[in-house]
Short mmCIF file of C-alpha atoms and ligand atoms in Angstrom, two decimals:
data_model
loop_
_atom_site.label_atom_id
_atom_site.label_comp_id
_atom_site.label_asym_id
_atom_site.label_seq_id
_atom_site.Cartn_x
_atom_site.Cartn_y
_atom_site.Cartn_z
CA UNK A 1 0.00 0.00 0.00
CA UNK A 2 1.14 3.56 -0.60
CA UNK A 3 0.16 5.09 2.70
CA UNK A 4 1.61 4.41 6.14
CA UNK A 5 0.13 1.40 7.81
CA UNK A 6 -3.00 2.27 9.81
CA UNK A 7 -2.98 0.55 13.20
CA UNK A 8 -5.75 -2.05 13.49
CA UNK A 9 -6.89 -0.38 16.74
CA UNK A 10 -8.75 2.20 14.62
CA UNK A 11 -10.89 -0.49 13.00
CA UNK A 12 -11.32 -2.46 16.24
CA UNK A 13 -12.60 0.70 17.98
CA UNK A 14 -14.88 1.55 15.09
CA UNK A 15 -16.47 -1.90 15.18
CA UNK A 16 -16.89 -1.69 18.95
CA UNK A 17 -18.68 1.65 18.57
CA UNK A 18 -20.98 0.24 15.92
CA UNK A 19 -21.86 -2.85 17.96
CA UNK A 20 -23.00 -0.61 20.83
CA UNK A 21 -25.60 0.91 18.51
CA UNK A 22 -27.16 -2.37 17.34
CA UNK A 23 -30.29 -3.94 18.83
CA UNK A 24 -29.85 -7.24 20.73
CA UNK A 25 -29.70 -10.34 18.51
CA UNK A 26 -28.48 -8.47 15.48
CA UNK A 27 -26.35 -9.17 12.48
CA UNK A 28 -24.79 -6.36 10.44
CA UNK A 29 -23.29 -6.87 7.01
CA UNK A 30 -21.06 -4.61 4.90
CA UNK A 31 -20.16 -5.16 1.26
CA UNK A 32 -17.17 -3.85 -0.62
CA UNK A 33 -17.93 -1.76 -3.68
CA UNK A 34 -17.96 -3.21 -7.17
CA UNK A 35 -15.19 -2.46 -9.59
CA UNK A 36 -17.03 -0.24 -12.07
CA UNK A 37 -16.78 -1.03 -15.81
CA UNK A 38 -15.92 1.53 -18.50
CA UNK A 39 -15.86 0.12 -22.06
CA UNK A 40 -14.75 -3.19 -23.58
CA UNK A 41 -12.72 -4.89 -20.84
CA UNK A 42 -11.78 -1.63 -19.11
CA UNK A 43 -12.58 -0.76 -15.51
CA UNK A 44 -12.40 2.36 -13.37
CA UNK A 45 -9.84 2.46 -10.58
CA UNK A 46 -11.27 0.57 -7.61
CA UNK A 47 -12.66 2.71 -4.80
CA UNK A 48 -13.57 0.87 -1.61
CA UNK A 49 -16.90 1.28 0.13
CA UNK A 50 -16.13 3.82 2.84
CA UNK A 51 -18.13 2.07 5.57
CA UNK A 52 -16.34 -1.22 4.97
CA UNK A 53 -13.00 0.61 4.97
CA UNK A 54 -13.90 2.44 8.20
CA UNK A 55 -14.67 -0.86 9.93
CA UNK A 56 -11.83 -3.01 8.54
CA UNK A 57 -9.19 -1.09 6.57
CA UNK A 58 -9.66 -3.64 3.78
CA UNK A 59 -9.13 -1.94 0.44
CA UNK A 60 -9.91 -4.89 -1.78
CA UNK A 61 -12.90 -5.73 -3.99
CA UNK A 62 -15.11 -8.77 -3.33
CA UNK A 63 -14.96 -8.52 0.47
CA UNK A 64 -17.73 -8.77 3.08
CA UNK A 65 -17.75 -8.03 6.80
CA UNK A 66 -20.37 -9.72 8.99
CA UNK A 67 -20.80 -8.72 12.62
CA UNK A 68 -22.96 -10.86 14.85
CA UNK A 69 -22.06 -9.78 18.38
CA UNK A 70 -24.45 -12.09 20.28
CA UNK A 71 -23.60 -15.26 18.39
CA UNK A 72 -23.00 -18.07 20.92
CA UNK A 73 -19.80 -19.29 19.21
CA UNK A 74 -17.23 -16.48 19.54
CA UNK A 75 -15.71 -17.43 16.21
CA UNK A 76 -18.75 -16.06 14.39
CA UNK A 77 -19.03 -12.73 16.15
CA UNK A 78 -16.81 -11.01 13.60
CA UNK A 79 -16.20 -12.62 10.23
CA UNK A 80 -14.39 -11.18 7.26
CA UNK A 81 -14.80 -12.78 3.84
CA UNK A 82 -12.14 -11.98 1.26
CA UNK A 83 -11.34 -13.04 -2.27
CA UNK A 84 -9.43 -16.31 -2.31
CA UNK A 85 -5.88 -15.88 -3.43
CA UNK A 86 -3.48 -18.41 -4.86
CA UNK A 87 -0.42 -18.47 -7.07
CA UNK A 88 -2.41 -18.19 -10.29
CA UNK A 89 -4.35 -15.14 -9.07
CA UNK A 90 -1.15 -13.60 -7.72
CA UNK A 91 0.48 -13.96 -11.15
CA UNK A 92 -2.36 -12.36 -13.06
CA UNK A 93 -3.85 -9.85 -10.66
CA UNK A 94 -1.09 -9.26 -8.17
CA UNK A 95 -1.04 -9.67 -4.46
CA UNK A 96 -4.31 -10.08 -2.52
CA UNK A 97 -4.64 -10.31 1.24
CA UNK A 98 -3.82 -13.67 2.77
CA UNK A 99 -5.91 -14.70 5.76
CA UNK A 100 -3.03 -13.86 8.11
CA UNK A 101 -2.52 -10.44 6.55
CA UNK A 102 -6.23 -9.73 6.76
CA UNK A 103 -6.21 -10.53 10.47
CA UNK A 104 -3.22 -8.30 11.10
CA UNK A 105 -4.76 -5.44 9.14
CA UNK A 106 -8.23 -5.60 10.65
CA UNK A 107 -7.89 -7.27 14.05
CA UNK A 108 -10.54 -9.81 12.93
CA UNK A 109 -9.66 -13.39 13.86
CA UNK A 110 -12.09 -15.24 11.59
CA UNK A 111 -11.13 -14.63 7.98
CA UNK A 112 -12.74 -16.87 5.37
CA UNK A 113 -12.66 -17.08 1.58
CA UNK A 114 -15.65 -15.69 -0.29
CA UNK A 115 -16.37 -19.12 -1.74
CA UNK A 116 -17.62 -20.13 1.72
CA UNK A 117 -19.91 -17.17 2.11
CA UNK A 118 -23.32 -18.75 1.38
CA UNK A 119 -22.97 -21.66 3.76
CA UNK A 120 -21.38 -19.69 6.60
CA UNK A 121 -23.86 -16.89 6.24
CA UNK A 122 -26.75 -19.35 6.49
CA UNK A 123 -25.17 -20.71 9.65
CA UNK A 124 -24.96 -17.23 11.16
CA UNK A 125 -28.48 -16.21 10.11
CA UNK A 126 -30.11 -19.37 11.44
CA UNK A 127 -28.05 -20.75 14.32
CA UNK A 128 -27.31 -17.72 16.47
CA UNK A 129 -30.74 -16.33 17.35
CA UNK A 130 -30.42 -13.49 14.85
CA UNK A 131 -33.59 -11.38 14.63
CA UNK A 132 -32.45 -8.05 13.23
CA UNK A 133 -30.39 -7.79 10.08
CA UNK A 134 -28.70 -4.43 9.43
CA UNK A 135 -27.89 -3.86 5.77
CA UNK A 136 -26.15 -0.95 4.14
CA UNK A 137 -27.22 1.42 1.43
CA UNK A 138 -26.06 4.84 0.28
CA UNK A 139 -28.33 7.36 2.05
CA UNK A 140 -26.22 10.46 1.37
CA UNK A 141 -28.60 13.38 0.87
CA UNK A 142 -26.87 14.41 -2.36
CA UNK A 143 -26.40 10.94 -3.84
CA UNK A 144 -27.73 10.22 -7.32
CA UNK A 145 -27.32 6.48 -7.86
CA UNK A 146 -28.17 5.27 -11.34
CA UNK A 147 -26.39 1.89 -11.33
CA UNK A 148 -27.33 -1.11 -9.22
CA UNK A 149 -24.79 -1.31 -6.42
CA UNK A 150 -23.44 -4.45 -4.80
CA UNK A 151 -25.33 -3.41 -1.66
CA UNK A 152 -28.59 -3.21 -3.62
CA UNK A 153 -28.03 -6.65 -5.15
CA UNK A 154 -27.25 -8.06 -1.73
CA UNK A 155 -30.39 -6.56 -0.16
CA UNK A 156 -32.49 -8.25 -2.87
CA UNK A 157 -30.74 -11.58 -2.46
CA UNK A 158 -30.85 -11.51 1.33
CA UNK A 159 -34.50 -10.57 1.60
CA UNK A 160 -35.43 -13.23 -0.93
CA UNK A 161 -33.52 -15.94 0.91
CA UNK A 162 -34.37 -14.82 4.46
CA UNK A 163 -37.73 -13.10 4.06
CA UNK A 164 -38.87 -13.17 7.69
CA UNK A 165 -35.92 -11.61 9.49
CA UNK A 166 -36.41 -7.98 10.55
CA UNK A 167 -34.40 -5.68 8.31
CA UNK A 168 -32.81 -2.47 9.61
CA UNK A 169 -30.89 0.46 8.10
CA UNK A 170 -27.27 0.70 9.18
CA UNK A 171 -26.55 3.91 7.23
CA UNK A 172 -27.85 6.33 9.92
CA UNK A 173 -25.59 4.67 12.51
CA UNK A 174 -22.56 4.80 10.21
CA UNK A 175 -23.24 8.44 9.45
CA UNK A 176 -23.33 9.30 13.15
CA UNK A 177 -20.15 7.34 13.96
CA UNK A 178 -18.14 8.49 10.97
CA UNK A 179 -18.89 12.16 11.58
CA UNK A 180 -16.78 12.14 14.76
CA UNK A 181 -13.15 11.60 13.86
CA UNK A 182 -10.71 9.67 16.05
CA UNK A 183 -7.12 10.81 16.52
CA UNK A 184 -5.75 8.40 13.90
CA UNK A 185 -8.28 9.71 11.38
CA UNK A 186 -7.32 13.32 12.10
CA UNK A 187 -3.68 12.38 11.51
CA UNK A 188 -4.59 10.88 8.13
CA UNK A 189 -6.56 13.99 7.20
CA UNK A 190 -3.59 16.12 8.28
CA UNK A 191 -1.36 14.06 6.00
CA UNK A 192 -3.76 14.65 3.09
CA UNK A 193 -3.67 18.40 3.87
CA UNK A 194 0.14 18.42 4.16
CA UNK A 195 0.57 16.73 0.77
CA UNK A 196 -1.92 19.23 -0.65
CA UNK A 197 0.13 22.08 0.85
CA UNK A 198 3.32 20.81 -0.73
CA UNK A 199 1.66 20.66 -4.14
CA UNK A 200 0.11 24.12 -3.75
CA UNK A 201 3.50 25.62 -2.90
CA UNK A 202 4.95 23.95 -6.00
CA UNK A 203 2.14 25.36 -8.13
CA UNK A 204 2.78 28.88 -6.78
CA UNK A 205 6.24 28.66 -8.34
CA UNK A 206 4.93 27.18 -11.58
CA UNK A 207 2.04 29.46 -12.51
CA UNK A 208 2.72 32.30 -14.94
CA UNK A 209 0.94 33.79 -17.94
CA UNK A 210 0.79 31.30 -20.82
CA UNK A 211 0.64 28.04 -18.80
CA UNK A 212 -2.29 25.75 -19.51
CA UNK A 213 -4.69 24.80 -16.75
CA UNK A 214 -3.97 21.10 -17.33
CA UNK A 215 -0.24 21.70 -16.97
CA UNK A 216 -1.02 22.92 -13.47
CA UNK A 217 -3.15 19.80 -12.94
CA UNK A 218 -0.10 17.72 -13.90
CA UNK A 219 2.05 19.52 -11.31
CA UNK A 220 -0.46 18.65 -8.60
CA UNK A 221 -0.78 15.03 -9.76
CA UNK A 222 2.97 14.52 -9.73
CA UNK A 223 3.40 15.97 -6.26
CA UNK A 224 0.44 14.01 -4.85
CA UNK A 225 1.53 10.65 -6.24
CA UNK A 226 5.15 11.20 -5.26
CA UNK A 227 4.06 11.57 -1.66
CA UNK A 228 2.00 8.41 -1.27
CA UNK A 229 -1.40 9.82 -2.22
CA UNK A 230 -3.38 7.91 -4.82
CA UNK A 231 -4.25 11.23 -6.40
CA UNK A 232 -6.97 13.85 -6.41
CA UNK A 233 -9.55 13.75 -3.63
CA UNK A 234 -12.12 14.95 -6.22
CA UNK A 235 -12.04 16.13 -9.81
CA UNK A 236 -9.79 19.21 -9.64
CA UNK A 237 -11.10 22.66 -10.49
CA UNK A 238 -8.36 24.73 -12.14
CA UNK A 239 -10.25 27.74 -13.35
CA UNK A 240 -8.60 30.82 -14.79
CA UNK A 241 -10.33 34.10 -15.66
CA UNK A 242 -14.08 33.86 -16.25
CA UNK A 243 -14.01 30.13 -15.49
CA UNK A 244 -13.43 31.03 -11.86
CA UNK A 245 -17.14 31.90 -11.72
CA UNK A 246 -18.19 28.43 -12.91
CA UNK A 247 -18.55 26.51 -9.66
CA UNK A 248 -18.00 23.03 -11.10
CA UNK A 249 -15.58 23.91 -13.91
CA UNK A 250 -13.48 20.79 -14.57
CA UNK A 251 -12.37 21.05 -18.20
CA UNK A 252 -9.05 22.60 -17.12
CA UNK A 253 -8.08 23.13 -20.75
CA UNK A 254 -7.63 26.92 -21.09
CA UNK A 255 -4.51 29.05 -21.16
CA UNK A 256 -3.92 31.20 -18.06
CA UNK A 257 -3.71 34.86 -19.09
CA UNK A 258 -1.82 37.81 -17.69
CA UNK A 259 -4.08 39.73 -15.31
CA UNK A 260 -6.48 36.82 -14.71
CA UNK A 261 -7.36 35.27 -11.39
CA UNK A 262 -6.83 31.50 -11.06
CA UNK A 263 -9.17 29.61 -8.75
CA UNK A 264 -7.64 26.33 -7.59
CA UNK A 265 -10.00 23.91 -5.82
CA UNK A 266 -7.57 21.00 -5.72
CA UNK A 267 -6.60 18.56 -2.97
CA UNK A 268 -5.12 15.15 -2.31
CA UNK A 269 -6.51 11.95 -0.85
CA UNK A 270 -4.43 9.95 1.59
CA UNK A 271 -5.37 6.47 2.78
CA UNK A 272 -8.88 7.14 1.43
CA UNK A 273 -9.20 10.30 3.58
CA UNK A 274 -9.65 13.58 1.71
CA UNK A 275 -8.41 17.13 1.94
CA UNK A 276 -10.43 19.92 0.28
CA UNK A 277 -8.47 23.09 -0.44
CA UNK A 278 -9.30 26.20 -2.45
CA UNK A 279 -7.01 29.14 -3.07
CA UNK A 280 -7.42 31.92 -5.62
CA UNK A 281 -4.15 33.31 -6.98
CA UNK A 282 -3.14 35.90 -9.59
CA UNK A 283 -1.79 34.33 -12.81
CA UNK A 284 0.92 37.01 -13.10
CA UNK A 285 1.96 36.87 -9.45
CA UNK A 286 0.42 40.18 -8.41
CA UNK A 287 -3.22 40.70 -7.43
CA UNK A 288 -4.84 43.73 -9.06
CA UNK A 289 -6.42 46.28 -6.71
CA UNK A 290 -9.88 44.88 -7.45
CA UNK A 291 -8.81 41.25 -7.07
CA UNK A 292 -7.24 42.07 -3.71
CA UNK A 293 -10.31 43.96 -2.55
CA UNK A 294 -12.61 41.02 -3.32
CA UNK A 295 -10.09 38.50 -1.99
CA UNK A 296 -9.82 40.24 1.36
CA UNK A 297 -13.60 40.45 1.64
CA UNK A 298 -13.82 36.66 1.23
CA UNK A 299 -10.96 36.17 3.69
CA UNK A 300 -12.75 38.28 6.33
CA UNK A 301 -15.88 36.16 5.89
CA UNK A 302 -13.83 32.98 6.24
CA UNK A 303 -12.20 34.25 9.42
CA UNK A 304 -15.57 35.17 10.90
CA UNK A 305 -16.85 31.70 9.97
CA UNK A 306 -13.89 30.02 11.70
CA UNK A 307 -15.01 31.63 14.96
CA UNK A 308 -18.68 30.78 14.48
CA UNK A 309 -18.48 27.12 13.49
CA UNK A 310 -18.40 25.85 17.07
CA UNK A 311 -19.92 23.04 19.14
CA UNK A 312 -23.65 23.44 19.70
CA UNK A 313 -24.22 25.55 16.57
CA UNK A 314 -26.53 24.20 13.87
CA UNK A 315 -25.02 24.42 10.38
CA UNK A 316 -28.02 26.08 8.75
CA UNK A 317 -28.17 28.84 11.41
CA UNK A 318 -24.44 29.47 10.94
CA UNK A 319 -24.84 29.57 7.16
CA UNK A 320 -27.60 32.20 7.54
CA UNK A 321 -25.27 34.33 9.70
CA UNK A 322 -22.48 33.99 7.15
CA UNK A 323 -24.87 35.12 4.44
CA UNK A 324 -25.55 38.28 6.47
CA UNK A 325 -21.82 38.94 6.86
CA UNK A 326 -21.39 38.34 3.15
CA UNK A 327 -24.25 40.74 2.39
CA UNK A 328 -22.36 43.50 4.22
CA UNK A 329 -19.16 42.75 2.29
CA UNK A 330 -21.07 42.84 -1.01
CA UNK A 331 -22.56 46.21 -0.05
CA UNK A 332 -19.09 47.56 0.74
CA UNK A 333 -17.81 46.25 -2.58
CA UNK A 334 -20.74 48.05 -4.22
CA UNK A 335 -21.84 44.82 -5.87
CA UNK A 336 -25.28 45.13 -4.32
CA UNK A 337 -27.11 48.23 -3.08
CA UNK A 338 -29.40 48.98 -0.14
CA UNK A 339 -32.22 49.11 -2.68
CA UNK A 340 -31.39 45.59 -3.92
CA UNK A 341 -31.73 44.42 -0.34
CA UNK A 342 -35.01 46.29 0.11
CA UNK A 343 -36.39 44.71 -3.07
CA UNK A 344 -35.18 41.19 -2.39
CA UNK A 345 -37.53 38.26 -1.76
CA UNK A 346 -36.94 35.34 0.57
CA UNK A 347 -36.47 33.06 -2.45
CA UNK A 348 -34.08 35.45 -4.15
CA UNK A 349 -31.93 37.35 -1.67
CA UNK A 350 -29.63 39.98 -3.18
CA UNK A 351 -26.38 38.34 -2.01
CA UNK A 352 -27.22 35.16 -3.92
CA UNK A 353 -26.16 36.66 -7.21
CA UNK A 354 -22.56 36.61 -5.92
CA UNK A 355 -22.54 33.92 -3.20
CA UNK A 356 -24.73 30.99 -4.18
CA UNK A 357 -23.32 27.90 -2.45
CA UNK A 358 -23.05 26.50 1.06
CA UNK A 359 -20.38 27.76 3.45
CA UNK A 360 -19.29 24.39 4.82
CA UNK A 361 -19.63 20.62 4.63
CA UNK A 362 -18.23 17.76 6.66
CA UNK A 363 -15.08 16.07 5.38
CA UNK A 364 -13.52 12.64 5.83
CA UNK A 365 -13.62 9.40 3.86
CA UNK A 366 -16.13 11.22 1.65
CA UNK A 367 -15.37 14.73 0.45
CA UNK A 368 -18.95 15.70 1.19
CA UNK A 369 -18.87 13.45 4.21
CA UNK A 370 -21.72 11.71 5.97
CA UNK A 371 -23.10 13.22 9.18
CA UNK A 372 -26.25 14.99 10.28
CA UNK A 373 -26.31 18.46 8.70
CA UNK A 374 -29.30 19.41 10.87
CA UNK A 375 -27.75 18.32 14.18
CA UNK A 376 -25.65 20.41 16.53
CA UNK A 377 -21.99 20.67 15.59
CA UNK A 378 -19.82 18.46 17.78
CA UNK A 379 -16.15 18.32 18.81
CA UNK A 380 -14.25 15.83 16.66
CA UNK A 381 -16.11 16.72 13.48
CA UNK A 382 -14.11 18.03 10.53
CA UNK A 383 -15.67 20.76 8.40
CA UNK A 384 -14.62 22.84 5.42
CA UNK A 385 -15.05 26.61 5.54
CA UNK A 386 -15.35 27.92 2.01
CA UNK A 387 -17.02 31.25 1.32
CA UNK A 388 -16.70 32.76 -2.13
CA UNK A 389 -17.65 35.76 -4.24
CA UNK A 390 -18.26 35.21 -7.95
CA UNK A 391 -18.59 38.31 -10.16
CA UNK A 392 -19.52 37.07 -13.62
CA UNK A 393 -19.60 40.58 -15.12
CA UNK A 394 -15.92 41.01 -14.16
CA UNK A 395 -14.82 37.39 -14.83
CA UNK A 396 -13.61 37.31 -11.25
CA UNK A 397 -14.35 34.44 -8.87
CA UNK A 398 -12.68 34.09 -5.48
CA UNK A 399 -13.13 31.16 -3.11
CA UNK A 400 -11.00 30.40 -0.07
CA UNK A 401 -11.41 26.98 1.57
CA UNK A 402 -9.77 25.50 4.66
CA UNK A 403 -10.41 22.29 6.63
CA UNK A 404 -11.03 22.60 10.33
CA UNK A 405 -11.32 20.15 13.25
CA UNK A 406 -13.99 21.28 15.71
CA UNK A 407 -12.40 21.34 19.18
CA UNK A 408 -14.01 21.61 22.59
CA UNK A 409 -12.16 24.82 23.47
CA UNK A 410 -11.02 25.94 20.05
CA UNK A 411 -10.99 24.77 16.47
CA UNK A 412 -7.87 23.40 14.83
CA UNK A 413 -7.16 24.47 11.27
CA UNK A 414 -5.60 21.52 9.41
CA UNK A 415 -4.54 24.02 6.73
CA UNK A 416 -3.07 26.65 9.01
CA UNK A 417 0.29 26.41 7.23
CA UNK A 418 -1.06 26.83 3.73
CA UNK A 419 -0.42 30.37 2.42
CA UNK A 420 -3.58 32.44 2.48
CA UNK A 421 -2.67 36.16 2.79
CA UNK A 422 -2.31 37.95 -0.54
CA UNK A 423 1.15 39.24 0.42
CA UNK A 424 2.47 35.76 1.22
CA UNK A 425 1.06 34.30 -1.99
CA UNK A 426 2.59 37.14 -4.05
CA UNK A 427 5.93 36.76 -2.34
CA UNK A 428 6.05 33.00 -2.97
CA UNK A 429 5.08 33.50 -6.61
CA UNK A 430 7.85 36.01 -7.15
CA UNK A 431 10.84 34.43 -5.41
N1 LIG B 501 -14.15 20.54 -3.81
C1 LIG B 501 -15.49 20.27 -3.49
C2 LIG B 501 -16.05 21.20 -2.54
O1 LIG B 501 -15.41 22.20 -2.23
O2 LIG B 501 -17.09 21.03 -1.99
MN1 MN B 502 -15.52 21.82 -0.08
MN1 MN B 503 -13.29 22.35 -2.52
#
C-alpha cells in the first residue's frame, strides 16, 4: 500500500462503537464496492466502500464483513470474507490479502474465503438467534445512484432468501459514527492536507501567464503521487479568468492569461481520507487592486466563519449568519445596493447573485462526508469553511477553503500552514 500502515486499533474501535448501537440479537453486514466497468474490458480504478474501509481497513474488492455480536460461538461474532488468493491469481492480478494479513490489518480473527460465504452466512443467520439484520445502502442526501450497487443486489438476495428476518438500516448509525473523527483519522486527514500544501507551494512557483490549466493539474498530480497519495480527492477545479465563476468547472483546458485570477479547488486523498483546499491566486503573481479587494472580503468572511463554526451551533443557522456577513461585504464592494436588499424576496436574496453555495460541509472518507447536517456541531467533526464571491460581469471568482477540526475549546485548522494572505502568496510567486 502507498500510505503508512494504519494501526488495526482504529478499526477495532470503530467496530466496537458500531456494535454498541445495534439492537440485541443483530447481524450487520457490509459489502465492498464493485469495480465499475468503463468500455470493452476496461474498468475504473477501484474505490472501496467507505463504511467497509472504516470498519476493517480492507481496500480490496469482493470482500464482506459480517458482525454478529451475540452469536453463541465467539468465532462467528466477527467474520471477514475476502477473495481467495493463490499463485495463479497472484500472477495475473497481483497480491491479494492472505488470511493472516487480513487478520493483522483488521484485528478480525475469523477470515474466510468468499467461496464459503453462502454456507457460513446461512449458519450465522439461522443458528445464532439473529432477529435483526442491518444492511447498508447509500443514504447520502446528495447521492444520485443510477447503477445497481453491490449493496442493492445483496439486499435483494438476502430478503429473498431470508424473508422473515427484521431488516434495519445501518446507514444512519454509520453516518453518526463516521462524523466524529478519532485521533488516527485526524492524523490521516492532516497528512492529506500536508501533501496538498506541498503541491500548492509547487504550483505557486509554476504558474505564470501562458501556462495551460492542465499543466497545473499535472504539477499537482505529480506531487500528490510522489508523496503516497493515490491522487486527487475529487475532480480538480483549475479555473482561470471567467471560469473562476463556474462553480464546477473541470475542463481545465484553457490558457492562463496575464491579469487573470486562477481559482484552484484542488486537494489530495491519503489512505482514502480527503483534503479539500481552495485558493485563488493571480496568474501574473500580483493581485490587481480589485482582485485584492474582493479576496480580502472573502478572507474576512472565512475568518468570521472560523469563529462561528463551534460546538452546539446548527449548520443552517451558521450559514444564515455567514450570508448576512457576506451581504455586508457585497454592499461595501458596491456589488449590491441597499435598494437591492429592500427589493429582495426570501427566495431570491440579493447576495445570492454573488454567493450561491453552502459555506461548509463535513469532510472525511467522503469529500462531502456523511453526518447529520441538521444536528448540533460536535467536537471531533471536521468541516470545510469555504465562502466565495463570484462576479460574472468582471470574470472574477474568489473562493478560499480550509479544513477545520472542531475542538471543545477551540478549532484546529488543518490548513493553518497553507499560504492564504495575498502578500504571502505574491511573495512566494515572485521568489
Ligand atoms: N471541492 C469540493 C467542494 O469544495 O465542496
Ligand atoms: Mn468543499
Ligand atoms: Mn473544494
